mmCIF file of C-alpha atoms in Angstrom:
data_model
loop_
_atom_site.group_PDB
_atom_site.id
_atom_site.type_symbol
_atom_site.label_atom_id
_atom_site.label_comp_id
_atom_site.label_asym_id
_atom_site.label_seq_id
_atom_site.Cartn_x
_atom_site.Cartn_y
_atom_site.Cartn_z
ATOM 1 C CA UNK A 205 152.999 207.091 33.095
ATOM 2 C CA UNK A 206 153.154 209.004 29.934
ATOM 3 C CA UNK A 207 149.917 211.598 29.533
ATOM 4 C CA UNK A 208 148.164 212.522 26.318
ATOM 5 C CA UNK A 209 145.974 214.815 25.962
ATOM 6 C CA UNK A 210 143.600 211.888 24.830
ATOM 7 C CA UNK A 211 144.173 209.740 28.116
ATOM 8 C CA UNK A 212 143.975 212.916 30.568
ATOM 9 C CA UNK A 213 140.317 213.942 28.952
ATOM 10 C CA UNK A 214 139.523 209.941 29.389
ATOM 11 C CA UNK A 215 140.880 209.997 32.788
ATOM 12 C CA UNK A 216 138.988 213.566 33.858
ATOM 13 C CA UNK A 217 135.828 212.581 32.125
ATOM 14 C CA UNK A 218 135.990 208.957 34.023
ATOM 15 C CA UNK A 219 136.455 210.344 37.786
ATOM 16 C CA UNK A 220 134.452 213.181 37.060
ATOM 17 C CA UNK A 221 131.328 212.185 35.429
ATOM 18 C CA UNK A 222 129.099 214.632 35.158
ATOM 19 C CA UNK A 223 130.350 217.090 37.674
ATOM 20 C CA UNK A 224 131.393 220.452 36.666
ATOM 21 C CA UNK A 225 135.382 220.991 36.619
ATOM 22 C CA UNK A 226 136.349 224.293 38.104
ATOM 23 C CA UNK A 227 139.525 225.560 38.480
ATOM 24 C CA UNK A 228 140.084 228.524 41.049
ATOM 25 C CA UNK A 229 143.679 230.668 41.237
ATOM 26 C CA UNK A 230 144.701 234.397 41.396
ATOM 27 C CA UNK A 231 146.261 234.280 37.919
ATOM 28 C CA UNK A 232 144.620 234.317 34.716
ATOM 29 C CA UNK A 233 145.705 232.093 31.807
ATOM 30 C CA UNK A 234 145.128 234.830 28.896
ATOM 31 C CA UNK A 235 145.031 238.042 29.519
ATOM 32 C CA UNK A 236 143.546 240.636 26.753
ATOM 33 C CA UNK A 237 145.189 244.031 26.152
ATOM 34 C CA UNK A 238 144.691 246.701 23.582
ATOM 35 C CA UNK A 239 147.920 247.418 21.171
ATOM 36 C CA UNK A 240 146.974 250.290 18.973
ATOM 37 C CA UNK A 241 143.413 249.737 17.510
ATOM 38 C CA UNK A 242 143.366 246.139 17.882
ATOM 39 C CA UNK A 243 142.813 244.029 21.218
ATOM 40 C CA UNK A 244 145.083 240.858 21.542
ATOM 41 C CA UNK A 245 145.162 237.947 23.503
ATOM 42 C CA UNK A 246 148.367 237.457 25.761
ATOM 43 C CA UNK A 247 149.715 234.276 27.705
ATOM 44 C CA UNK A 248 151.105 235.837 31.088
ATOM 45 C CA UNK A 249 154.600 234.504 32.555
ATOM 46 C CA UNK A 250 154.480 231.567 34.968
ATOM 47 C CA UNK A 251 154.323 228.357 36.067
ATOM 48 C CA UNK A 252 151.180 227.387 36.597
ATOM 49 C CA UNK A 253 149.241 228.957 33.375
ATOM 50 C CA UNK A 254 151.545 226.087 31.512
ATOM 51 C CA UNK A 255 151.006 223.637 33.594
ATOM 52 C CA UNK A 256 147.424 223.385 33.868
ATOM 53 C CA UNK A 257 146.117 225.162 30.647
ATOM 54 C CA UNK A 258 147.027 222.265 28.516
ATOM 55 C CA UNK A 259 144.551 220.616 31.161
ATOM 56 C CA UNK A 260 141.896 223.083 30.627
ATOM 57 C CA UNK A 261 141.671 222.821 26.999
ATOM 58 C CA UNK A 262 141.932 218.931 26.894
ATOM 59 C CA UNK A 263 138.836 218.702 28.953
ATOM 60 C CA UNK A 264 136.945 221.832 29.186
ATOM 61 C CA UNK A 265 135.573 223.606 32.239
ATOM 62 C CA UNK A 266 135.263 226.944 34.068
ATOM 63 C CA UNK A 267 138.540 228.567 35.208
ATOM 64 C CA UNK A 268 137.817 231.364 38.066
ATOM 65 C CA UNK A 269 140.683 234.140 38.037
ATOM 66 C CA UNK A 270 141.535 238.010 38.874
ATOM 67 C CA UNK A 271 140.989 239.418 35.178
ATOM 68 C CA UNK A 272 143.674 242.220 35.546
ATOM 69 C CA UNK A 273 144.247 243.085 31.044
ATOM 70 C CA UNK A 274 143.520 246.653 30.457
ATOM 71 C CA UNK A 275 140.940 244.646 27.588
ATOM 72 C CA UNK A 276 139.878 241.965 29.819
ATOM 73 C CA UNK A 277 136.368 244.062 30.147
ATOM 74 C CA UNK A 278 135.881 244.690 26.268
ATOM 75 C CA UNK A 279 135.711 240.659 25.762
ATOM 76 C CA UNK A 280 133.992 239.061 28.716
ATOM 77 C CA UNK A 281 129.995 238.421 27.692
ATOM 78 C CA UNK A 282 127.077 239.537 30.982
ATOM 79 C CA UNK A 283 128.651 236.654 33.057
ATOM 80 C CA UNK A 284 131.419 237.706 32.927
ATOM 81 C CA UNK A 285 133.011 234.397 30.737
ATOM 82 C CA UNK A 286 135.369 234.519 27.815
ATOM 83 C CA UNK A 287 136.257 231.714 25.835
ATOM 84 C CA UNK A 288 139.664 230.303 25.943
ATOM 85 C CA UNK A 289 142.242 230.348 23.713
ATOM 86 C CA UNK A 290 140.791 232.479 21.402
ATOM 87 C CA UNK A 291 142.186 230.400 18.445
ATOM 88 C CA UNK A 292 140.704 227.318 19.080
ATOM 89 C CA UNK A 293 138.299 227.530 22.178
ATOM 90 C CA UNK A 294 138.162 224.826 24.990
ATOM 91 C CA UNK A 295 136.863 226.211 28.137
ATOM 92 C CA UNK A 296 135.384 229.110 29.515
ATOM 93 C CA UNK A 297 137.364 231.340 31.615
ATOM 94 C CA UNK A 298 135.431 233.260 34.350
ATOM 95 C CA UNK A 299 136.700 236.817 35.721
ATOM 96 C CA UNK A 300 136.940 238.415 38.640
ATOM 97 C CA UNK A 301 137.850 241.650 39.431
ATOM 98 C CA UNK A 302 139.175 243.228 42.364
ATOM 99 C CA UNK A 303 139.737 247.097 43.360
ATOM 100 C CA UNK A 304 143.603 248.864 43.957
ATOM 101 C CA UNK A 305 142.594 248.261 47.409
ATOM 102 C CA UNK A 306 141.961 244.978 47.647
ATOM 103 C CA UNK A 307 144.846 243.717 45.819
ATOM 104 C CA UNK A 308 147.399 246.195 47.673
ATOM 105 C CA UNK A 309 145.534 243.831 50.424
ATOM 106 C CA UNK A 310 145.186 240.371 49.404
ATOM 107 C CA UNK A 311 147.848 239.827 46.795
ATOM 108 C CA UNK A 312 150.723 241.942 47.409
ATOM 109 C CA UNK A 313 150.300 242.473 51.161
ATOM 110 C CA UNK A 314 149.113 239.201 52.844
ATOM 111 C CA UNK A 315 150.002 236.796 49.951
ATOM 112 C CA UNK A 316 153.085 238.068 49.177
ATOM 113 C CA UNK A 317 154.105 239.752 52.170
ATOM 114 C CA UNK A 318 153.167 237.460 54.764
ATOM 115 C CA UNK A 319 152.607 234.175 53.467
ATOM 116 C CA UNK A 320 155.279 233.785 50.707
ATOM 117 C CA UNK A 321 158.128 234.837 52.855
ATOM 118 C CA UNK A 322 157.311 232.724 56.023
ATOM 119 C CA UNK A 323 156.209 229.346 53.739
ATOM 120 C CA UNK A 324 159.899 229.930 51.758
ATOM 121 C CA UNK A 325 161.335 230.473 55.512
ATOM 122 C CA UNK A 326 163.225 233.426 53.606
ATOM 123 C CA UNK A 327 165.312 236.177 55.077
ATOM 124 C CA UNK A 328 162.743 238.327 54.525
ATOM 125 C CA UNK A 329 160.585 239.206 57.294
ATOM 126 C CA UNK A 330 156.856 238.569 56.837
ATOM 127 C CA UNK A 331 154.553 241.527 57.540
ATOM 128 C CA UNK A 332 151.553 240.287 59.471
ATOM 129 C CA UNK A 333 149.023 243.409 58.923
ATOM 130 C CA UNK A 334 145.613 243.044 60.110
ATOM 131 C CA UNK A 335 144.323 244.742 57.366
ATOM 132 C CA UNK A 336 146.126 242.692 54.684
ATOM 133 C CA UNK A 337 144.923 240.048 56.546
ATOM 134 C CA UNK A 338 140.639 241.112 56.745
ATOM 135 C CA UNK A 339 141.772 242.175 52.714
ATOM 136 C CA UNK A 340 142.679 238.424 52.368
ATOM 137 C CA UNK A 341 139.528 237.246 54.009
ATOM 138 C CA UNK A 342 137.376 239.385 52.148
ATOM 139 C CA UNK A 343 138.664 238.574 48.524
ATOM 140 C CA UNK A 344 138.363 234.637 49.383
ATOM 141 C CA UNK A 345 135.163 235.260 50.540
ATOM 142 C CA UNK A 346 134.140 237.169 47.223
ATOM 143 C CA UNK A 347 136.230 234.431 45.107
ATOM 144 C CA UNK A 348 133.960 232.088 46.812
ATOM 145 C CA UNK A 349 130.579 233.675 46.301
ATOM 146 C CA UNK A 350 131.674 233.766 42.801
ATOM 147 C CA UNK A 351 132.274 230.049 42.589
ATOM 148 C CA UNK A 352 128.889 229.023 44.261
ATOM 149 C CA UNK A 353 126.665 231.082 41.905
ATOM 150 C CA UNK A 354 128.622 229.141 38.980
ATOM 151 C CA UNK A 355 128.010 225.599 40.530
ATOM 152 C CA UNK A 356 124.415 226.189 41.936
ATOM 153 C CA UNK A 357 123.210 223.078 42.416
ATOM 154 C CA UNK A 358 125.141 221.101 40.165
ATOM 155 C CA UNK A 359 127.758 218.622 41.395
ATOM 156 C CA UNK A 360 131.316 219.620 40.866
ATOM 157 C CA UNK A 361 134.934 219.497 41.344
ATOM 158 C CA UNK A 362 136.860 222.537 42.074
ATOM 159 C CA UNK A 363 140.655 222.838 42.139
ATOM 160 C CA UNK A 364 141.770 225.719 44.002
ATOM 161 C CA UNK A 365 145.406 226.678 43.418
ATOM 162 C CA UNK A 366 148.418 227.850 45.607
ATOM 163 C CA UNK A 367 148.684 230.245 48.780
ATOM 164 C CA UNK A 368 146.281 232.738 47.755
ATOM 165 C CA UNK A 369 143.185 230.905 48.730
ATOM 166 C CA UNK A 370 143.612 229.535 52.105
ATOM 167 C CA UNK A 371 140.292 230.080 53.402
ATOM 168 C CA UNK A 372 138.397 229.384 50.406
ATOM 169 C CA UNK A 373 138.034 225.744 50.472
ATOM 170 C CA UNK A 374 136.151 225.688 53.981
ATOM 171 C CA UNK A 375 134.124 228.708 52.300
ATOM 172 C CA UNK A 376 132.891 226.646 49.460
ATOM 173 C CA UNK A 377 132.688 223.587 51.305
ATOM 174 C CA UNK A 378 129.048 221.867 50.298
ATOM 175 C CA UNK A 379 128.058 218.531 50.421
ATOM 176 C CA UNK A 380 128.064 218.588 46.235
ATOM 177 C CA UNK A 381 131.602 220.269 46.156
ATOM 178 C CA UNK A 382 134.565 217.934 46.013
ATOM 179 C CA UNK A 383 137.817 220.558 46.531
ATOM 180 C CA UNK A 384 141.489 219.819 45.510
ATOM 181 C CA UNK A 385 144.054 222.202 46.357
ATOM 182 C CA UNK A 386 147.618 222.890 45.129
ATOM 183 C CA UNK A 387 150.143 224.520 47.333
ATOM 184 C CA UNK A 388 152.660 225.770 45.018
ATOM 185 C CA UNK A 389 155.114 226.734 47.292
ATOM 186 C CA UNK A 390 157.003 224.864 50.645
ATOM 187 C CA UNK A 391 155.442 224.533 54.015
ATOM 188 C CA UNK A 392 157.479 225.172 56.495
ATOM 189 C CA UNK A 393 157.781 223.502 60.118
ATOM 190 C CA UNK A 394 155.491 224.114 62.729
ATOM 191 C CA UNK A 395 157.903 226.453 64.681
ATOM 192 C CA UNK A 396 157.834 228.660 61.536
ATOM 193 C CA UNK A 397 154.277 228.847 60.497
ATOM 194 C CA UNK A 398 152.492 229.542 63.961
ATOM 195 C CA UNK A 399 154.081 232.569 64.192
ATOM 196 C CA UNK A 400 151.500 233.701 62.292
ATOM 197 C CA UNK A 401 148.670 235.621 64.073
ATOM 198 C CA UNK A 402 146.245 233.906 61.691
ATOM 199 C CA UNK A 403 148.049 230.319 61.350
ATOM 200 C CA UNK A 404 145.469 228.440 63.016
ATOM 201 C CA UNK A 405 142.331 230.337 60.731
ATOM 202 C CA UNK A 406 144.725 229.445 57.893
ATOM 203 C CA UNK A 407 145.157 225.914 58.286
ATOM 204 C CA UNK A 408 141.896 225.185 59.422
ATOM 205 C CA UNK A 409 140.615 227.299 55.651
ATOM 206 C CA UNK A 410 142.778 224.567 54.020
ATOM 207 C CA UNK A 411 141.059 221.195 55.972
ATOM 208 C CA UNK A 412 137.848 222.314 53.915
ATOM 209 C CA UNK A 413 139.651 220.513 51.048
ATOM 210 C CA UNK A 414 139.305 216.650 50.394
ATOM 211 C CA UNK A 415 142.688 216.537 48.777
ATOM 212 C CA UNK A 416 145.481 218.846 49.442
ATOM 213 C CA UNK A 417 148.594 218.559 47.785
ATOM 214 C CA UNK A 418 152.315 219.549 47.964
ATOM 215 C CA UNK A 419 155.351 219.481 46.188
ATOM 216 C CA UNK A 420 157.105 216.962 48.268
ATOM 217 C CA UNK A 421 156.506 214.623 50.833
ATOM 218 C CA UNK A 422 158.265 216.384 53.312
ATOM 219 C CA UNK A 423 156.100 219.412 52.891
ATOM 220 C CA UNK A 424 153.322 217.468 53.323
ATOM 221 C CA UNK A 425 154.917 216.206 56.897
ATOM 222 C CA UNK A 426 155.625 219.575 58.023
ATOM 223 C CA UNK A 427 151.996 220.576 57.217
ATOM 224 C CA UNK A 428 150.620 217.443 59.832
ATOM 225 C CA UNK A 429 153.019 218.619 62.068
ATOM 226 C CA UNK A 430 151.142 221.921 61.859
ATOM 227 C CA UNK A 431 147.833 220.754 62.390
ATOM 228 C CA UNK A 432 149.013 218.519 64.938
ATOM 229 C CA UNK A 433 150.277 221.616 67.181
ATOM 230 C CA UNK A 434 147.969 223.955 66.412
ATOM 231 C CA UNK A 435 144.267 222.748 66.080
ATOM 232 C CA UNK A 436 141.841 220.231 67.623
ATOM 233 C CA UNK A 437 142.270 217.366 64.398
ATOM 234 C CA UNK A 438 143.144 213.793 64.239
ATOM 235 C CA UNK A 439 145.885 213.200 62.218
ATOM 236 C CA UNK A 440 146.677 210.142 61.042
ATOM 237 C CA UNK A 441 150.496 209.929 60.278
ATOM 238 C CA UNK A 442 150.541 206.844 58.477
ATOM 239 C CA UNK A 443 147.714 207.156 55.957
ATOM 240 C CA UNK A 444 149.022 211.285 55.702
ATOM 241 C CA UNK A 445 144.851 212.050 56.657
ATOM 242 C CA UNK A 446 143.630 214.884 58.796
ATOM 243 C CA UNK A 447 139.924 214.682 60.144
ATOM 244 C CA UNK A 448 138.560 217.763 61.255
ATOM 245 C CA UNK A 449 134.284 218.954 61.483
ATOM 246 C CA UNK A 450 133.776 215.605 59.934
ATOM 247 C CA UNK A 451 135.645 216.000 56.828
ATOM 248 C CA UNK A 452 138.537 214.217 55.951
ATOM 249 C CA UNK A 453 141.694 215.747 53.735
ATOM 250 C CA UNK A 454 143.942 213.724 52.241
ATOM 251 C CA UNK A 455 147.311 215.409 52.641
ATOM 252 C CA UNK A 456 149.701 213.809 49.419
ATOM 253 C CA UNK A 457 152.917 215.046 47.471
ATOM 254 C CA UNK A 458 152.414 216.174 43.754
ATOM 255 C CA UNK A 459 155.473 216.550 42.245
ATOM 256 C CA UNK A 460 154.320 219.142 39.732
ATOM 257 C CA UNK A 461 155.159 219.050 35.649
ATOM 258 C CA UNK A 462 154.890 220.863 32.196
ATOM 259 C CA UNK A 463 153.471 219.657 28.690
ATOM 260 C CA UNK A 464 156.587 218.099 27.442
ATOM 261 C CA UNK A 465 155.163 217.269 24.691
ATOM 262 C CA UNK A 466 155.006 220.981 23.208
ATOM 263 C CA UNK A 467 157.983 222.082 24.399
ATOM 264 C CA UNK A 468 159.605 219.184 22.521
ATOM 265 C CA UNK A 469 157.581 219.502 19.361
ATOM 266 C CA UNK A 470 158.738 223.424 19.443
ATOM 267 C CA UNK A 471 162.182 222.424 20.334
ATOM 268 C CA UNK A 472 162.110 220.358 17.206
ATOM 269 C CA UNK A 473 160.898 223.580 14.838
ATOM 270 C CA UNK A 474 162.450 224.749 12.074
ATOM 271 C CA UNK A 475 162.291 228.290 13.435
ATOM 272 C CA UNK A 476 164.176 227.067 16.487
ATOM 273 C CA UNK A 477 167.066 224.853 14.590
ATOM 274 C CA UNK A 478 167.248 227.915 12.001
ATOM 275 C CA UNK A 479 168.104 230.134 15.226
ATOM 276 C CA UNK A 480 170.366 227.832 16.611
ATOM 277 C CA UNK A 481 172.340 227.390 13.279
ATOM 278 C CA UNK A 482 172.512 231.684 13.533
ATOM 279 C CA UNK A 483 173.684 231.485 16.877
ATOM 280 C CA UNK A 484 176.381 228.906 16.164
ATOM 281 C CA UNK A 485 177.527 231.046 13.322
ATOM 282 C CA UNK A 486 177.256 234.666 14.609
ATOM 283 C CA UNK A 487 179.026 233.472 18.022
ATOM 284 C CA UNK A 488 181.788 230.871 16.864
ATOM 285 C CA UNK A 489 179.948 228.189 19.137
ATOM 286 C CA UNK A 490 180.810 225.338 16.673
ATOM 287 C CA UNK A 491 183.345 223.205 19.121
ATOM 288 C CA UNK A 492 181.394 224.167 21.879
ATOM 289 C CA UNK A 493 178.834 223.320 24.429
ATOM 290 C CA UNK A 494 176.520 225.642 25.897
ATOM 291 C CA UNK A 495 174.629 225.823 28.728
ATOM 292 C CA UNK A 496 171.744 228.330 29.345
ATOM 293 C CA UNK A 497 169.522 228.996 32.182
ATOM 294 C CA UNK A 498 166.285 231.509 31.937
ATOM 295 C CA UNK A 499 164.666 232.808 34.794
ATOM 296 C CA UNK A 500 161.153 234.434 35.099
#
């Protein structure tokens, strides 16, 4: 199916209704920082700022992230909200923001130094730091607190993204909530995972979520597999459902994409075919072809 911006606000606005769309993750999509007298708006390196900003600003919402610009303060009205992108506003972005201490805590030592390395299975050993870990807890917890004083009463949908937020979907969990959640990295097997002190708290954070998705189906396998061994949960193999505390997830792959559509309208610029022709010339590339990879 090809997506427009058109048929993705039709879509949104058709399954939605009238609930509030909220999008939760760790990363902000613009980020404001001063450069000499004047404060401009920024567009931080990653993956999933352009994947799901083109979302955002095709049909609106609140997006919930750690507002870490040395501006971000001199913008944000009482509620802390700013209005996203600047240029041509389509959705409000909410910040949050954390101390030195709790993001030595949450991000870079249970995030990234526990739960990165031991999802990726890499040869990196995972630090398992009770500390990081009640840091971890603490900043879901406050993420959370966050997100229920912006619904209130309303009905909504809210779309939690990647490792960072494990326990926040149970957290959140009302009966006028509907929770997604994107893991943006692998899961890893059963054998891997529980040798986390925490893995059953963890996985049990995550079954607060109606739909949880994956990259790949056989993440999604190795994540039953988990819930199988560790917790008291039906699991349903064949429909890819756990039921736990009488809420069922649905566990699916989501092979994850891009907006295509701007990346091959700038591809198609005539500042980019004006650099190429430079490139050709000031390199000899003429009878040649050439590859080129970029990494973060």
């Amino acid at each position: 199916m090809s997506w427009t911006k058109k048929g993705l606000r039709e879509t949104v606005q058709e399954k939605l209704g009238a609930e509030k769309f909220v999008i939760v993750s760790n990363r902000e999509p613009y980020i404001h920082r001063i450069e000499g007298e004047d404060i401009i708006c920024q567009v931080p390196a990653g993956g999933l700022t352009v994947a799901l900003d083109p979302v955002m600003r095709a049909c609106g919402g609140l997006w919930v992230a750690h507002g870490v610009g040395e501006a971000d303060k001199l913008v944000v009205d009482q509620n802390d909200h700013v209005q996203v992108p600047p240029n041509d506003p389509g959705y409000t972005l909410r910040r949050m923001w954390l101390s030195k201490q709790e993001q030595a805590g949450y991000y870079f030592g249970f995030a990234n130094k526990a739960l990165w390395p031991l999802c990726h299975i890499a040869y990196t050993r995972p630090v398992f730091d009770v500390d990081h870990w009640e840091s971890y807890k603490a900043v879901n917890a406050k993420f959370a607190q966050a997100i229920l004083d912006e619904i209130g009463d309303s009905n909504a949908f809210v779309f939690i993204q990647d490792y960072h937020f494990a326990m926040l979907p149970r957290l959140i969990k009302r009966p006028n909530i509907r929770i997604a959640q994107f893991w943006h990295i692998p899961w890893p097997n059963p054998e891997v995972f529980q040798i986390c002190p925490w893995a059953s708290e963890i996985i049990d954070g995550m079954l607060g979520n109606d739909l949880l998705g994956f990259h790949t189906r056989y993440h999604c396998q190795n994540f039953l597999d988990s819930v199988n061994r560790l917790l008291e949960a039906r699991v349903d193999y064949e429909l890819s459902d756990v039921m736990r505390g009488g809420i069922v997830t649905k566990v699916r792959p989501f092979p994850i994409s891009v907006d295509y559509q701007y990346i091959d309208e700038f591809a198609s610029s005539p500042e980019v075919e004006a650099e190429m022709q430079r490139l050709i010339r000031h390199f000899g590339l003429r009878d040649k072809v050439v590859c080129m990879g970029v990494d973060r």
